[in-house]
PDB file of C-alpha atoms and ligand atoms in Angstrom:
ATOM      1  CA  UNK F   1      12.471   2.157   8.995  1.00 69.00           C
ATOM      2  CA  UNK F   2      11.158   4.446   5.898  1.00 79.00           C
ATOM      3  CA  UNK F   3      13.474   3.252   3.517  1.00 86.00           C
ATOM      4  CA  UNK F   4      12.523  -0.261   4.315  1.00 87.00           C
ATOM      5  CA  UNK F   5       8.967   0.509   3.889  1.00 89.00           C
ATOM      6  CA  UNK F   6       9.448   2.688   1.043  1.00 92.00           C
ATOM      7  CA  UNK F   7      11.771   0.091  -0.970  1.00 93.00           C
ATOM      8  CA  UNK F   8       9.341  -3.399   0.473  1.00 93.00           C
ATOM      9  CA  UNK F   9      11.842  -4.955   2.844  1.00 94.00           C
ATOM     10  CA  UNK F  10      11.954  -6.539   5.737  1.00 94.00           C
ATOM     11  CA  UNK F  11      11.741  -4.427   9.080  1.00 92.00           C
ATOM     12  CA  UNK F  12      14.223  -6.190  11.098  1.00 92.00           C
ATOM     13  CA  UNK F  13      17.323  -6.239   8.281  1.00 93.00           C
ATOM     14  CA  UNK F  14      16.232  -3.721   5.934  1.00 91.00           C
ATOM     15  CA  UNK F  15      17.497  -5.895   3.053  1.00 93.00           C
ATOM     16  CA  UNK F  16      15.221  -9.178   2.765  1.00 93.00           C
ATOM     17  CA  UNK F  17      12.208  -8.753   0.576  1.00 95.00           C
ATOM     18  CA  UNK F  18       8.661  -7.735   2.687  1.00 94.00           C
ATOM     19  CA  UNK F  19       6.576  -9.124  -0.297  1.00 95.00           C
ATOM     20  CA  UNK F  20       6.716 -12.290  -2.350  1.00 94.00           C
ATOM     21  CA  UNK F  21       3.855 -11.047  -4.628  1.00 91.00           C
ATOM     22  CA  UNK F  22       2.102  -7.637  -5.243  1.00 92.00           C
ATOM     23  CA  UNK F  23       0.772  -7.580  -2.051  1.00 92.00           C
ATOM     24  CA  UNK F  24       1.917 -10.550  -0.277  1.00 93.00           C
ATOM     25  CA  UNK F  25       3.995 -10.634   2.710  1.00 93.00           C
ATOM     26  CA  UNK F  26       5.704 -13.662   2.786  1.00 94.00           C
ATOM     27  CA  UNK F  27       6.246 -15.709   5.832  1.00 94.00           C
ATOM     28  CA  UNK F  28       9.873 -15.476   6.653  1.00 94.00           C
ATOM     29  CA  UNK F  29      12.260 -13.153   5.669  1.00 95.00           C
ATOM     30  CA  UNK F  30      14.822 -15.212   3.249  1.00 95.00           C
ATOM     31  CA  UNK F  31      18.064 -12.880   4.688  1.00 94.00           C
ATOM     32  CA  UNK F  32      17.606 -12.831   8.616  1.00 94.00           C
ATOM     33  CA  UNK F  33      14.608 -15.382   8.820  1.00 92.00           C
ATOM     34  CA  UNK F  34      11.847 -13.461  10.713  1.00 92.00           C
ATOM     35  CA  UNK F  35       8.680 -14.402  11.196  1.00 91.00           C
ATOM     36  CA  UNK F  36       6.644 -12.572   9.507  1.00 90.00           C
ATOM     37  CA  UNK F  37       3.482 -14.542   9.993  1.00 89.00           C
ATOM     38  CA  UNK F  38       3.182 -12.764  13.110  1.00 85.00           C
ATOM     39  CA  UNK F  39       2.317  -9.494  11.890  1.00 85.00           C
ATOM     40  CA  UNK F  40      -0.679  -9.256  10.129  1.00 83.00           C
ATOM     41  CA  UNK F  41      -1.946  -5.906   8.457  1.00 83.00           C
ATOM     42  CA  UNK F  42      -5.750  -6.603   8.265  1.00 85.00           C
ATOM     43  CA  UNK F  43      -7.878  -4.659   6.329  1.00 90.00           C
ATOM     44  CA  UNK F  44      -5.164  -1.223   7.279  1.00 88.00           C
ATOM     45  CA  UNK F  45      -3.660  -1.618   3.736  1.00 90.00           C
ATOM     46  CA  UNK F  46      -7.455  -1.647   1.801  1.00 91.00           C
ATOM     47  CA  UNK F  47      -8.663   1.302   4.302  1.00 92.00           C
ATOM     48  CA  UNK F  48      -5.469   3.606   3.488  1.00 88.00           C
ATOM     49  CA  UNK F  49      -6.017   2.591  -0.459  1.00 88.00           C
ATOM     50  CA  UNK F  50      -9.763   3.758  -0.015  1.00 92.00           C
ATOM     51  CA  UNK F  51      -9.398   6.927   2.083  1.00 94.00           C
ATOM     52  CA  UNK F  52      -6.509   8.638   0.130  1.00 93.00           C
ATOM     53  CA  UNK F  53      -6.763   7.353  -3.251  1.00 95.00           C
ATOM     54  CA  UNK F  54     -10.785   7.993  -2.693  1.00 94.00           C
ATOM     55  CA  UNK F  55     -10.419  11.377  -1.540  1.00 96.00           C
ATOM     56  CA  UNK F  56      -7.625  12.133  -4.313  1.00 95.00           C
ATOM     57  CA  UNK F  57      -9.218  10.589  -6.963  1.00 95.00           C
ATOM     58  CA  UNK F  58     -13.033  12.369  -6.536  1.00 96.00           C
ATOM     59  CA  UNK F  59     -11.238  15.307  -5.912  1.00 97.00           C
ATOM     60  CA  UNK F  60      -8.813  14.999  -9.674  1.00 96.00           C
ATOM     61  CA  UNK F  61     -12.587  14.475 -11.002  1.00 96.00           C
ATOM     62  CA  UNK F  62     -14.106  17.151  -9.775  1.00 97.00           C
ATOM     63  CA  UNK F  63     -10.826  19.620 -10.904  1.00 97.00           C
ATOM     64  CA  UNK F  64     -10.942  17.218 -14.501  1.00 96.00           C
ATOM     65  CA  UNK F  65     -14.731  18.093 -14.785  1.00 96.00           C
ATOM     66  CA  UNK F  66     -14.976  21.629 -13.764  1.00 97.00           C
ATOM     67  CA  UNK F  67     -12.035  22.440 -15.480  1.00 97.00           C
ATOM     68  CA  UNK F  68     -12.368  20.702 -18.866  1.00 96.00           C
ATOM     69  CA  UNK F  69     -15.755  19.272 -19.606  1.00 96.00           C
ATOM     70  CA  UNK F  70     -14.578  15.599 -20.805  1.00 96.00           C
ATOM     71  CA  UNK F  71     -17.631  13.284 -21.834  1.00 97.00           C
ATOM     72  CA  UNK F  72     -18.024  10.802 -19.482  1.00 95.00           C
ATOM     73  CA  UNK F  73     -16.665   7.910 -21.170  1.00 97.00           C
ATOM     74  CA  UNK F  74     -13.118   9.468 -20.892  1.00 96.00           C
ATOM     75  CA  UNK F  75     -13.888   9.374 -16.993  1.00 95.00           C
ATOM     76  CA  UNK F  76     -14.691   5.920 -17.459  1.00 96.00           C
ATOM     77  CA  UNK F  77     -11.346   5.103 -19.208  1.00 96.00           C
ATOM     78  CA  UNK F  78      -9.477   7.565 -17.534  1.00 95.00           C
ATOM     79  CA  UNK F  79      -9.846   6.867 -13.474  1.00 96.00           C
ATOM     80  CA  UNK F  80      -9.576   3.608 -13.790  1.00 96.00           C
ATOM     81  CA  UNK F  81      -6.468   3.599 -15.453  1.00 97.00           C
ATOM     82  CA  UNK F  82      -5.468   6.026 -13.067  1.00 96.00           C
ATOM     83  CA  UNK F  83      -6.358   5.457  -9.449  1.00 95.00           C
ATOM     84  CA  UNK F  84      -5.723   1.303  -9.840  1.00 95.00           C
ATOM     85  CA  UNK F  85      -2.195   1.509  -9.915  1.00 96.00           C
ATOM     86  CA  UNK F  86      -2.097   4.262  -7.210  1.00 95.00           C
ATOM     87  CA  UNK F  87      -4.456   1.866  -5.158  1.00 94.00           C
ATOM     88  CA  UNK F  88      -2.102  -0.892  -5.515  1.00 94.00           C
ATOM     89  CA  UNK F  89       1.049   1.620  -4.470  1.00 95.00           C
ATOM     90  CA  UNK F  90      -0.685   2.578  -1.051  1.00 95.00           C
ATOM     91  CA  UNK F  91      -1.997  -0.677  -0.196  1.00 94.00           C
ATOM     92  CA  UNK F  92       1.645  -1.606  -0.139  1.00 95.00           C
ATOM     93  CA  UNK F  93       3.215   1.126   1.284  1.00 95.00           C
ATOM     94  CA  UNK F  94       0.581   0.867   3.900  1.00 94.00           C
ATOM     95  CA  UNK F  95       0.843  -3.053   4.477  1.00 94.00           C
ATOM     96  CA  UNK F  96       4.832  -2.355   4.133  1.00 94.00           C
ATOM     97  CA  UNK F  97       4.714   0.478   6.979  1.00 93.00           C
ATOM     98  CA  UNK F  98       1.565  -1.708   9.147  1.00 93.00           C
ATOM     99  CA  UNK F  99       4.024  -4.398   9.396  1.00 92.00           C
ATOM    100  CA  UNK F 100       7.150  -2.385  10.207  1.00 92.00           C
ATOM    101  CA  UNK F 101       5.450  -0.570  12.928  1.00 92.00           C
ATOM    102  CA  UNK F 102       4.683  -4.007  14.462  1.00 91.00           C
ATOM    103  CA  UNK F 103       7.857  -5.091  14.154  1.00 91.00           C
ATOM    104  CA  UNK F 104       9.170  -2.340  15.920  1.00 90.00           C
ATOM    105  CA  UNK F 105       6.666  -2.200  18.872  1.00 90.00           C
ATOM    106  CA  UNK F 106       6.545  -6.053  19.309  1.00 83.00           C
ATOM    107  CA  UNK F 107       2.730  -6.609  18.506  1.00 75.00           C
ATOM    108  CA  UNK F 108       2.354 -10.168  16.871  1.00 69.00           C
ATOM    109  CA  UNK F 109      -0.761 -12.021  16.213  1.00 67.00           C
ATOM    110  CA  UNK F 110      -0.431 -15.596  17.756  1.00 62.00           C
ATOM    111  CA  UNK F 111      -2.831 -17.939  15.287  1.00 54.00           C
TER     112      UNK F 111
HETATM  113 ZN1   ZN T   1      15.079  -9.641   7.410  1.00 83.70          ZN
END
């Protein structure tokens, strides 16, 4: 199961692609055709990207501040640049692993 979250795929073969987008899970698997409709992550994937990247990133700017004195303008350019991509990495990790973990204990969400 971690490699398949780790690497995106689907939890059932381990090979199909989770995601057809950034963040989108598409609705079959193209290799072993499961549903994937049925497992819905919610808002899991945004409240992972908030907590840790949150905590990590005020924490970096705290160390950044304390420790070096930047203006703020180079916080301005620099967390941004920063703590988007790492946003974007956890949200899918977390959607990735939210989805596998349903997979595996048989929770679906009938719509
Ligand atoms: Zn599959």
């Amino acid at each position: 199961m971690v490699p398949a979250v780790l690497l995106g795929r689907c939890p059932r073969c381990g090979s199909g692609p989770l995601f057809s987008g950034l963040l989108t899970v598409r609705d079959t698997c193209p290799e072993c055709g499961l549903d994937l409709r049925a497992h819905d992550a919610g808002d899991g994937p945004a409240m992972a990207g908030i907590f840790i990247v949150g905590a990590l990133a005020v924490i970096a700017a705290l160390v950044v501040d304390a420790k070096y004195q930047p203006p703020l303008w180079l916080h301005a350019v620099l967390w941004p640049v920063i703590v988007l991509p790492l946003a974007l990495l956890v949200m899918r990790l977390a959607k990735a692993l939210l989805v596998a973990l349903q997979y595996r204990h048989r929770l679906r969400i009938s719509a």
